[in-house]
Short mmCIF file of C-alpha atoms in Angstrom, two decimals:
data_model
loop_
_atom_site.label_atom_id
_atom_site.label_comp_id
_atom_site.label_asym_id
_atom_site.label_seq_id
_atom_site.Cartn_x
_atom_site.Cartn_y
_atom_site.Cartn_z
CA MET Q 12 4.64 -30.66 -25.37
CA ALA Q 13 2.96 -31.70 -28.62
CA ARG Q 14 -0.42 -31.34 -27.00
CA THR Q 15 -2.04 -27.97 -27.43
CA ASN Q 16 -2.47 -26.02 -24.26
CA PRO Q 17 -6.08 -25.00 -23.69
CA THR Q 18 -5.08 -22.10 -21.40
CA ALA Q 19 -2.53 -20.62 -23.81
CA GLY Q 20 -3.73 -17.30 -25.15
CA VAL Q 21 -6.26 -16.79 -22.36
CA GLU Q 22 -6.22 -13.10 -21.52
CA HIS Q 23 -5.69 -11.87 -18.00
CA ASP Q 24 -6.41 -8.43 -16.55
CA TYR Q 25 -2.73 -8.15 -15.63
CA ASP Q 26 -1.62 -8.53 -19.26
CA ASP Q 27 -2.52 -4.85 -19.55
CA ILE Q 28 0.19 -3.73 -17.10
CA PRO Q 29 3.07 -2.32 -19.13
CA GLY Q 30 6.63 -3.62 -18.78
CA THR Q 31 5.55 -6.44 -16.51
CA PHE Q 32 5.67 -10.24 -16.77
CA VAL Q 33 3.40 -11.72 -14.15
CA PHE Q 34 4.70 -15.08 -12.93
CA ASP Q 35 1.45 -17.02 -12.74
CA ALA Q 36 0.72 -20.74 -12.49
CA GLU Q 37 1.00 -21.09 -16.27
CA LYS Q 38 4.41 -19.39 -16.34
CA SER Q 39 5.46 -21.50 -13.36
CA ARG Q 40 4.80 -24.61 -15.42
CA GLN Q 41 6.46 -23.20 -18.54
CA GLY Q 42 9.55 -22.04 -16.67
CA TYR Q 43 9.93 -24.98 -14.30
CA HIS Q 44 13.30 -26.18 -15.59
CA LEU Q 45 14.65 -22.68 -16.14
CA ASN Q 46 13.86 -21.81 -12.53
CA MET Q 47 15.22 -25.10 -11.21
CA PHE Q 48 18.45 -24.37 -13.10
CA CYS Q 49 18.63 -21.00 -11.30
CA MET Q 50 17.87 -22.76 -8.01
CA SER Q 51 20.83 -25.10 -8.56
CA LEU Q 52 23.10 -22.04 -8.50
CA MET Q 53 22.54 -21.73 -4.76
CA LYS Q 54 25.34 -24.28 -4.36
CA ASP Q 55 28.88 -23.12 -4.82
CA GLU Q 56 30.02 -26.27 -6.66
CA ASN Q 57 27.21 -25.78 -9.19
CA ARG Q 58 28.10 -22.14 -9.70
CA LYS Q 59 31.64 -23.23 -10.48
CA ALA Q 60 30.51 -25.97 -12.86
CA PHE Q 61 28.20 -23.54 -14.66
CA LYS Q 62 30.89 -20.91 -14.99
CA ALA Q 63 33.36 -23.48 -16.33
CA ASP Q 64 31.10 -24.48 -19.23
CA GLU Q 65 27.74 -22.74 -19.32
CA ALA Q 66 26.27 -24.52 -22.34
CA ALA Q 67 27.28 -27.96 -21.07
CA TYR Q 68 25.84 -27.25 -17.62
CA LEU Q 69 22.53 -26.15 -19.14
CA GLN Q 70 22.21 -29.53 -20.88
CA LYS Q 71 21.39 -31.02 -17.48
CA PHE Q 72 18.05 -29.20 -17.57
CA PRO Q 73 15.47 -30.07 -20.23
CA MET Q 74 14.74 -26.50 -21.27
CA THR Q 75 13.63 -25.18 -24.63
CA ARG Q 76 16.19 -23.78 -27.03
CA GLU Q 77 14.82 -20.27 -26.46
CA GLN Q 78 15.21 -20.59 -22.72
CA ARG Q 79 18.83 -21.78 -23.04
CA GLU Q 80 19.62 -18.96 -25.43
CA ALA Q 81 18.10 -16.35 -23.13
CA ILE Q 82 20.24 -17.64 -20.26
CA LEU Q 83 23.47 -17.77 -22.26
CA LYS Q 84 22.90 -14.27 -23.65
CA ARG Q 85 21.69 -12.97 -20.26
CA HIS Q 86 18.51 -11.63 -21.77
CA TRP Q 87 16.89 -10.99 -18.40
CA ASN Q 88 13.50 -9.85 -19.67
CA ARG Q 89 13.31 -12.72 -22.14
CA MET Q 90 13.93 -15.20 -19.31
CA LEU Q 91 10.90 -13.77 -17.49
CA GLU Q 92 8.86 -13.92 -20.66
CA LEU Q 93 9.73 -17.60 -21.02
CA GLY Q 94 8.61 -18.51 -17.52
CA GLY Q 95 11.50 -17.37 -15.37
CA ASN Q 96 10.79 -15.72 -12.05
CA ILE Q 97 12.84 -12.79 -10.80
CA TYR Q 98 13.65 -14.39 -7.43
CA PHE Q 99 15.14 -17.31 -9.33
CA THR Q 100 16.86 -15.42 -12.15
CA ALA Q 101 18.38 -13.16 -9.49
CA LYS Q 102 20.43 -16.21 -8.47
CA LEU Q 103 21.95 -16.22 -11.94
CA GLY Q 104 22.59 -12.51 -11.41
CA ALA Q 105 24.33 -13.29 -8.12
CA THR Q 106 26.46 -15.90 -9.91
CA ASP Q 107 27.52 -13.13 -12.29
CA GLY Q 108 28.23 -10.87 -9.32
CA LEU Q 109 25.21 -8.65 -9.96
CA SER Q 110 22.95 -7.28 -7.23
CA PHE Q 111 19.15 -7.16 -7.50
CA GLN Q 112 19.44 -3.49 -8.37
CA GLN Q 113 21.97 -4.12 -11.12
CA VAL Q 114 19.76 -6.79 -12.71
CA ALA Q 115 16.77 -4.44 -12.40
CA ALA Q 116 18.72 -1.64 -14.11
CA ILE Q 117 19.57 -3.91 -17.05
CA MET Q 118 15.91 -4.95 -17.42
CA THR Q 119 14.82 -1.33 -17.64
CA GLY Q 120 17.46 -0.62 -20.27
CA SER Q 121 19.24 2.01 -18.20
CA THR Q 122 22.66 2.18 -16.63
CA GLN Q 123 23.09 1.21 -13.00
CA GLN Q 124 23.92 4.84 -12.17
CA ASP Q 125 20.85 6.29 -13.87
CA TYR Q 126 18.65 3.64 -12.29
CA ALA Q 127 20.06 4.24 -8.80
CA GLU Q 128 19.54 7.98 -9.29
CA MET Q 129 15.94 7.43 -10.36
CA MET Q 130 15.36 5.39 -7.19
CA LEU Q 131 16.90 8.12 -5.00
CA LYS Q 132 14.54 10.63 -6.58
CA GLY Q 133 11.56 8.54 -5.49
CA GLY Q 134 11.52 5.78 -8.09
CA ARG Q 135 9.62 5.35 -11.33
CA SER Q 136 6.32 7.21 -11.24
CA VAL Q 137 3.14 5.22 -11.63
CA GLU Q 138 1.75 8.04 -13.80
CA GLY Q 139 1.74 6.84 -17.36
CA ASN Q 140 2.83 3.36 -16.27
CA ARG Q 141 -0.43 1.82 -15.18
CA SER Q 142 -1.90 0.52 -18.36
CA LYS Q 143 -0.95 -0.35 -21.90
CA SER Q 144 -4.10 1.30 -23.15
CA LYS Q 145 -3.39 5.00 -23.54
CA ASN Q 146 -6.22 6.52 -21.56
CA GLU Q 147 -5.10 4.75 -18.35
CA LYS Q 148 -8.60 4.77 -16.98
CA PRO Q 149 -8.41 1.46 -15.09
CA GLY Q 150 -5.74 2.55 -12.66
CA LYS Q 151 -6.12 6.28 -12.42
CA LYS Q 152 -9.42 6.53 -10.66
CA PRO Q 153 -8.67 4.74 -7.39
CA VAL Q 154 -5.35 6.47 -6.95
CA ASN Q 155 -6.80 9.95 -7.33
CA LYS Q 156 -9.28 9.06 -4.63
CA GLN Q 157 -6.59 7.69 -2.38
CA SER Q 158 -4.27 10.62 -2.80
CA LYS Q 159 -7.04 13.05 -1.88
CA LYS Q 160 -7.85 11.02 1.20
CA SER Q 161 -4.29 10.68 2.38
CA SER Q 162 -3.55 14.35 1.83
CA LYS Q 163 -6.64 15.24 3.85
CA LYS Q 164 -5.52 13.01 6.66
CA ARG Q 165 -2.05 14.35 6.57
CA GLY Q 166 -3.29 17.91 6.46
CA MET Y 17 -4.27 -18.27 27.10
CA ALA Y 18 -1.89 -16.80 24.61
CA ARG Y 19 -2.82 -13.47 23.11
CA ILE Y 20 -1.66 -10.96 20.56
CA ILE Y 21 -0.53 -7.74 22.16
CA ALA Y 22 0.74 -5.92 19.10
CA GLY Y 23 1.37 -6.11 15.37
CA VAL Y 24 4.41 -4.93 13.47
CA GLY Y 25 4.45 -4.17 9.75
CA SER Y 26 7.88 -3.98 8.13
CA SER Y 27 9.57 -4.23 4.76
CA HIS Y 28 12.10 -7.03 4.41
CA VAL Y 29 14.38 -5.74 1.65
CA PRO Y 30 17.43 -8.05 1.19
CA ALA Y 31 19.79 -5.09 0.73
CA ILE Y 32 18.94 -4.00 4.30
CA GLY Y 33 20.30 -7.34 5.49
CA ALA Y 34 23.39 -6.93 3.34
CA ALA Y 35 23.97 -3.44 4.80
CA ILE Y 36 23.83 -4.91 8.33
CA ASP Y 37 26.05 -7.87 7.47
CA ASN Y 38 28.64 -5.68 5.74
CA GLY Y 39 28.72 -3.02 8.46
CA ARG Y 40 27.31 -0.25 6.27
CA THR Y 41 24.52 0.93 8.55
CA GLU Y 42 26.27 4.23 9.30
CA GLU Y 43 26.52 5.27 5.65
CA PRO Y 44 24.12 8.16 4.96
CA TYR Y 45 22.05 6.13 2.49
CA TRP Y 46 21.49 3.36 5.03
CA LYS Y 47 21.38 5.55 8.12
CA ARG Y 48 18.25 7.14 6.66
CA VAL Y 49 16.64 3.67 6.68
CA PHE Y 50 17.95 2.37 10.01
CA SER Y 51 17.23 5.56 11.95
CA GLY Y 52 13.55 4.88 11.32
CA PHE Y 53 13.76 1.70 13.39
CA GLU Y 54 15.61 3.09 16.43
CA HIS Y 55 12.40 3.85 18.27
CA SER Y 56 11.02 0.45 17.27
CA LYS Y 57 13.92 -1.39 18.83
CA GLU Y 58 13.32 0.51 22.09
CA TRP Y 59 9.64 -0.33 21.86
CA MET Y 60 10.44 -4.01 21.34
CA GLU Y 61 12.91 -3.97 24.22
CA LYS Y 62 10.15 -2.68 26.50
CA THR Y 63 7.45 -4.92 25.07
CA LYS Y 64 9.43 -8.15 25.52
CA PRO Y 65 7.04 -10.55 23.81
CA ASP Y 66 7.14 -14.22 24.81
CA VAL Y 67 6.75 -15.31 21.19
CA ALA Y 68 6.85 -13.63 17.76
CA ILE Y 69 4.86 -14.90 14.80
CA VAL Y 70 6.51 -13.66 11.61
CA VAL Y 71 4.45 -13.63 8.43
CA TYR Y 72 6.87 -13.44 5.50
CA ASN Y 73 7.56 -14.92 2.12
CA ASP Y 74 10.31 -17.24 1.06
CA HIS Y 75 12.32 -16.04 -1.96
CA ALA Y 76 13.21 -19.30 -3.69
CA SER Y 77 15.25 -20.42 -0.67
CA ALA Y 78 13.28 -23.06 1.24
CA PHE Y 79 10.67 -23.50 -1.48
CA SER Y 80 11.57 -23.75 -5.15
CA VAL Y 81 9.00 -24.28 -7.89
CA ASP Y 82 8.72 -27.95 -6.82
CA ILE Y 83 6.20 -27.20 -4.11
CA ILE Y 84 4.43 -23.86 -3.68
CA PRO Y 85 2.36 -23.83 -0.49
CA THR Y 86 0.04 -20.85 -0.09
CA PHE Y 87 0.36 -20.83 3.70
CA ALA Y 88 3.15 -22.79 5.41
CA LEU Y 89 3.54 -22.74 9.18
CA GLY Y 90 6.94 -23.50 10.68
CA CYS Y 91 6.47 -26.00 13.52
CA ALA Y 92 10.13 -26.99 13.89
CA ALA Y 93 12.30 -26.41 16.96
CA GLU Y 94 14.73 -24.34 14.93
CA PHE Y 95 15.10 -22.72 11.54
CA PRO Y 96 18.64 -22.15 10.23
CA PRO Y 97 19.35 -19.11 8.03
CA ALA Y 98 19.34 -20.09 4.34
CA ASP Y 99 22.21 -19.69 1.91
CA GLU Y 100 20.73 -17.31 -0.64
CA GLY Y 101 23.74 -17.45 -2.93
CA TRP Y 102 26.20 -15.45 -0.85
CA GLY Y 103 26.43 -17.88 2.09
CA PRO Y 104 23.94 -17.89 4.99
CA ARG Y 105 23.42 -14.54 6.71
CA PRO Y 106 25.52 -14.29 9.89
CA VAL Y 107 22.47 -14.16 12.14
CA PRO Y 108 21.47 -16.49 14.99
CA VAL Y 109 19.55 -19.67 14.24
CA VAL Y 110 15.85 -18.89 14.68
CA LYS Y 111 14.39 -20.91 17.56
CA GLY Y 112 10.80 -21.94 17.05
CA HIS Y 113 7.95 -22.68 19.42
CA PRO Y 114 6.82 -26.14 18.26
CA ALA Y 115 4.09 -26.52 20.90
CA LEU Y 116 2.35 -23.25 20.10
CA ALA Y 117 2.95 -23.59 16.36
CA SER Y 118 1.37 -27.03 16.12
CA HIS Y 119 -1.51 -25.85 18.31
CA ILE Y 120 -2.09 -22.99 15.85
CA ALA Y 121 -1.83 -25.37 12.87
CA GLN Y 122 -4.40 -27.73 14.32
CA SER Y 123 -6.76 -24.95 15.28
CA VAL Y 124 -6.68 -23.06 11.98
CA ILE Y 125 -7.08 -26.24 9.90
CA LEU Y 126 -10.23 -27.07 11.84
CA ASP Y 127 -11.20 -23.46 11.19
CA GLU Y 128 -11.00 -24.31 7.47
CA PHE Y 129 -7.58 -22.84 6.67
CA ASP Y 130 -5.81 -25.74 4.99
CA ILE Y 131 -2.28 -24.66 5.80
CA THR Y 132 0.87 -26.69 5.25
CA VAL Y 133 2.77 -27.84 8.32
CA VAL Y 134 6.54 -27.52 7.89
CA ASN Y 135 8.78 -29.42 10.29
CA LYS Y 136 12.04 -28.63 8.54
CA MET Y 137 12.76 -25.30 6.93
CA GLU Y 138 15.49 -22.76 6.36
CA VAL Y 139 14.56 -19.11 6.59
CA ASP Y 140 15.80 -16.33 4.33
CA HIS Y 141 16.06 -12.54 4.50
CA GLY Y 142 12.26 -12.28 4.34
CA LEU Y 143 12.19 -13.40 7.95
CA THR Y 144 15.60 -12.43 9.32
CA VAL Y 145 15.71 -8.81 8.09
CA PRO Y 146 12.58 -7.75 10.04
CA LEU Y 147 14.00 -9.54 13.12
CA ASN Y 148 17.17 -7.43 12.79
CA LEU Y 149 15.17 -4.25 12.35
CA LEU Y 150 13.15 -4.85 15.53
CA PHE Y 151 15.59 -6.80 17.72
CA GLY Y 152 18.93 -5.48 16.45
CA SER Y 153 21.79 -7.93 16.07
CA PRO Y 154 21.93 -9.96 19.31
CA LYS Y 155 23.84 -13.22 19.79
CA GLU Y 156 20.53 -15.05 20.23
CA TRP Y 157 17.09 -13.83 19.19
CA PRO Y 158 15.36 -12.80 22.43
CA CYS Y 159 12.24 -14.91 21.93
CA PRO Y 160 11.00 -17.96 20.01
CA VAL Y 161 9.75 -17.20 16.50
CA ILE Y 162 7.02 -18.97 14.55
CA PRO Y 163 7.51 -18.48 10.80
CA LEU Y 164 4.42 -18.29 8.62
CA ALA Y 165 5.48 -18.38 4.98
CA VAL Y 166 2.99 -17.10 2.43
CA ASN Y 167 3.26 -17.63 -1.31
CA VAL Y 168 3.47 -14.24 -2.99
CA VAL Y 169 6.03 -15.32 -5.59
CA MET Y 170 3.65 -17.14 -7.90
CA TYR Y 171 0.44 -15.42 -8.93
CA PRO Y 172 -2.07 -15.55 -7.39
CA PRO Y 173 -1.15 -15.05 -3.76
CA PRO Y 174 -4.02 -15.45 -1.31
CA THR Y 175 -6.44 -12.51 -1.34
CA GLY Y 176 -6.18 -9.75 1.22
CA HIS Y 177 -9.49 -10.86 2.68
CA ARG Y 178 -8.28 -14.44 3.06
CA CYS Y 179 -5.14 -13.21 4.76
CA PHE Y 180 -7.14 -11.08 7.16
CA MET Y 181 -9.38 -14.02 8.04
CA LEU Y 182 -6.34 -16.24 8.65
CA GLY Y 183 -5.16 -13.60 11.10
CA ARG Y 184 -8.53 -13.87 12.83
CA ALA Y 185 -8.18 -17.67 12.98
CA ILE Y 186 -4.70 -17.34 14.49
CA ARG Y 187 -6.07 -15.00 17.13
CA LYS Y 188 -8.74 -17.56 17.95
CA ALA Y 189 -6.15 -20.36 18.11
CA LEU Y 190 -4.08 -18.39 20.60
CA ALA Y 191 -7.09 -17.93 22.86
CA SER Y 192 -7.37 -21.69 23.39
CA TYR Y 193 -3.68 -22.23 24.16
CA PRO Y 194 -3.27 -23.31 27.82
CA GLU Y 195 -0.20 -21.23 28.62
CA ASP Y 196 -0.24 -17.47 29.17
CA LEU Y 197 1.88 -16.00 26.40
CA ARG Y 198 2.19 -12.48 25.04
CA VAL Y 199 2.60 -12.61 21.29
CA VAL Y 200 3.70 -10.00 18.76
CA ILE Y 201 2.81 -10.72 15.14
CA PHE Y 202 4.83 -9.35 12.21
CA GLY Y 203 3.45 -8.71 8.74
CA THR Y 204 6.39 -8.20 6.41
CA GLY Y 205 7.20 -7.30 2.81
CA GLY Y 206 6.53 -4.34 0.56
CA MET Y 207 5.86 -1.62 0.30
CA SER Y 208 5.50 -0.52 -3.32
CA HIS Y 209 8.19 -1.97 -5.55
CA GLN Y 210 8.78 -3.75 -8.80
CA ILE Y 211 12.04 -5.55 -9.39
CA SER Y 212 11.18 -7.36 -12.61
CA GLY Y 213 10.77 -6.31 -16.22
CA PRO Y 214 11.11 -2.94 -17.96
CA ARG Y 215 8.79 -1.28 -15.39
CA ALA Y 216 11.21 -2.13 -12.51
CA GLY Y 217 11.80 0.71 -10.08
CA LEU Y 218 8.15 1.64 -9.72
CA ILE Y 219 7.31 3.33 -6.42
CA ASN Y 220 3.92 4.72 -5.40
CA SER Y 221 4.13 6.60 -2.13
CA LYS Y 222 0.52 7.75 -2.34
CA PHE Y 223 -0.66 4.17 -2.50
CA ASP Y 224 1.63 3.17 0.38
CA LYS Y 225 0.50 6.01 2.63
CA ALA Y 226 -3.16 5.27 1.96
CA PHE Y 227 -2.45 1.61 2.72
CA LEU Y 228 -0.91 2.51 6.08
CA ASP Y 229 -3.72 4.92 6.94
CA ASN Y 230 -6.42 2.43 6.11
CA LEU Y 231 -4.64 -0.51 7.72
CA THR Y 232 -5.19 1.15 11.07
CA LYS Y 233 -8.53 2.84 10.58
CA SER Y 234 -10.41 1.00 7.83
CA PRO Y 235 -8.90 -2.45 7.33
CA LYS Y 236 -11.94 -3.41 5.26
CA LYS Y 237 -10.81 -1.00 2.57
CA VAL Y 238 -7.36 -2.60 2.46
CA MET Y 239 -8.82 -6.10 2.55
CA SER Y 240 -10.82 -5.45 -0.57
CA ILE Y 241 -7.92 -4.21 -2.72
CA PRO Y 242 -7.90 -6.60 -5.70
CA HIS Y 243 -4.63 -8.15 -6.86
CA ILE Y 244 -4.70 -6.20 -10.13
CA GLU Y 245 -4.72 -2.94 -8.18
CA TYR Y 246 -1.70 -3.93 -6.09
CA MET Y 247 0.23 -4.91 -9.22
CA ARG Y 248 -0.79 -1.86 -11.23
CA GLU Y 249 -0.39 0.70 -8.46
CA ALA Y 250 2.27 -0.74 -6.18
CA GLY Y 251 4.34 -2.79 -8.65
CA ALA Y 252 4.31 -6.47 -9.58
CA GLU Y 253 6.14 -7.41 -6.38
CA GLY Y 254 4.22 -4.86 -4.27
CA ILE Y 255 1.46 -7.45 -4.12
CA GLU Y 256 3.28 -9.01 -1.17
CA MET Y 257 1.67 -6.37 1.04
CA VAL Y 258 -1.27 -8.78 1.41
CA MET Y 259 0.85 -10.39 4.14
CA TRP Y 260 0.38 -7.34 6.35
CA LEU Y 261 -3.31 -8.22 6.46
CA ILE Y 262 -2.64 -11.45 8.38
CA MET Y 263 -1.04 -9.30 11.03
CA ARG Y 264 -3.95 -6.85 10.98
CA GLY Y 265 -6.50 -9.67 11.15
CA ALA Y 266 -4.84 -11.08 14.25
CA LEU Y 267 -5.27 -7.74 16.03
CA ASP Y 268 -8.46 -6.41 17.60
CA ASP Y 269 -10.68 -4.01 15.68
CA ASP Y 270 -9.79 -1.33 18.17
CA ILE Y 271 -6.11 -0.61 17.87
CA GLU Y 272 -3.73 2.22 18.34
CA GLU Y 273 -1.05 3.15 15.87
CA VAL Y 274 1.94 3.82 18.09
CA TYR Y 275 4.60 4.33 15.44
CA ARG Y 276 5.06 4.73 11.71
CA PHE Y 277 8.04 5.18 9.42
CA TYR Y 278 8.31 5.48 5.66
CA THR Y 279 11.23 6.19 3.37
CA VAL Y 280 12.16 5.73 -0.29
CA PRO Y 281 14.24 3.88 -1.34
CA ALA Y 282 16.11 0.90 0.01
CA SER Y 283 17.58 -0.50 -3.17
CA ASN Y 284 14.44 -0.95 -5.35
CA THR Y 285 11.82 -0.67 -2.64
CA ALA Y 286 9.78 1.75 -0.56
CA VAL Y 287 10.41 0.96 3.10
CA GLY Y 288 7.32 1.04 5.29
CA HIS Y 289 6.98 0.28 8.97
CA ILE Y 290 4.15 0.49 11.45
CA ILE Y 291 3.52 -0.62 15.03
CA LEU Y 292 -0.07 -1.27 16.07
CA GLU Y 293 -1.08 -2.11 19.63
CA ASN Y 294 -4.30 -3.66 20.76
CA LYS Y 295 -6.12 -1.01 22.77
CA ARG Y 296 -6.37 -3.29 25.80
CA ARG Y 297 -2.62 -3.29 25.98
CA ALA Y 298 -2.32 0.40 25.14
CA ALA Y 299 -4.73 1.27 27.95
CA LYS Y 300 -2.81 -0.91 30.35
CA ALA Y 301 0.45 0.77 29.44
CA ALA Y 302 -1.10 4.20 29.99
CA LYS Y 303 -2.33 3.20 33.42
CA LYS Y 304 1.01 1.77 34.38
CA GLY Y 305 2.48 3.49 37.37
CA LYS Y 306 -0.88 4.74 38.63
CA ARG Y 307 -1.96 1.28 39.56
CA PRO Y 308 -0.93 0.14 43.05
CA ALA Y 309 1.53 -2.72 42.99
CA VAL Y 310 -0.41 -5.85 43.77
CA GLY Y 311 1.32 -9.17 43.70
CA LYS Y 312 -1.61 -10.65 41.87
CA LYS Y 313 -1.32 -12.23 38.46
CA PRO Y 314 -4.13 -11.60 36.01
CA GLY Y 315 -6.47 -14.54 36.33
CA ALA Y 316 -5.41 -15.29 39.90
CA GLY Y 317 -8.85 -14.18 41.03
CA LYS Y 318 -10.44 -16.65 38.69
CA HIS Y 319 -8.44 -19.49 40.17
CA LYS Y 320 -9.32 -18.34 43.67
CA ARG Y 321 -13.00 -18.36 42.77
CA ALA Y 322 -12.68 -21.83 41.25
CA ALA Y 323 -10.90 -23.04 44.38
CA ALA Y 324 -13.64 -21.55 46.54
CA ARG Y 325 -16.33 -23.29 44.45
CA ALA Y 326 -14.54 -26.64 44.78
CA ASN Y 327 -14.19 -26.09 48.48
CA HIS Y 328 -17.86 -25.32 48.77
CA ARG Y 329 -18.78 -28.51 46.86
CA ASN Y 330 -16.53 -30.56 49.07
CA VAL Y 331 -18.10 -29.11 52.16
CA ARG Y 332 -21.57 -29.95 50.87
CA ARG Y 333 -20.53 -33.48 50.12
CA GLY Y 334 -19.23 -33.73 53.63
CA LYS Y 335 -15.63 -34.29 52.61
#
């Protein structure tokens, strides 16, 4: 851990996608113990042990202080930021009795009802959500092309 | 020889499995989803494949972050349903086809696809939900299933082009299998969705529809979609649509789209479904009924000719 990581700070094209933590090989390394903790919750006896004393249970996994804190406080986005993967953290959600959709709603900062309603209305639009840079040029072009094509075909 | 007769694309949303397991399929929300697969179940009933190859991804069930194989082929005799945190799904144990699976593994590795052979594996909703959608909820699955698990959980998944070429290699492997088998291949996952981070809930129907259109008519266009475009346009988890390209690659160039269904949402996800038949099979089906009933198996003529040649040789040798 003391060694500096030569790949830290390397920029990726996907860093530009807003509201998104891409679980790449680097994150997979960083979040290994966090994700293995989540994995352990697939067993009922572990779920019980965790629920009985969360902080003590977490000591079994050599995580960073930030990772432990994010888990204890159920900061779902922070877990992803620190190397968690949604398919793993969802197991913590399940332990809390939360569905995928409920965890998703929390991560977007909306209520379960508002989120479910947004999904019924066709979900979150990609317009304005493609790129952190304001002009959105990278994503807009191909989609305009595609939409024209598909509407032609449908017509 | 074994051969692919058709490809099926289907989402594998876990909530669909939960709706089946909890008897909620008749609720309006879910009926909208399940009604789109009624025709497909009839189609599958008529098609009666000998084997199904199901391309899917594991969701931290069989594979954790200990080992992350890009392509893992299930060669076991059976694959029990995994406990995904709520107990295993009440679905039949998936029976494999070890002989065909290991034949495929050997063939594709020599074709330069360095896949992982898995002789023990549990399967999660990624595989069992599409089986339910196409086969319903029988006591036993009607045919052996070969699971092909693809890593789409950790970035980067294999490219669309690589997936397509693996499909091609599978098709080639089937051609050298000694037994006559009719195989349906499933590409599962998607369509557009994001379930992680503040952008969760993203759906892009335009992208999905173009994907379906091009999958049939211009697979090259779909093959060349870069990962960044999937993630930007179809959501971080929408990238799993690359798995559909293995299915498309295993089909002939000339195919017929026989069915399509699309609805938004199932939980967080756009549900997409397509059935593609190889034209050879489609043409055969169209001719069905017109053709006089001959008690001749395809290839019987070939054997007859071979027998005649052997006979001729024997005669010449004075045997």
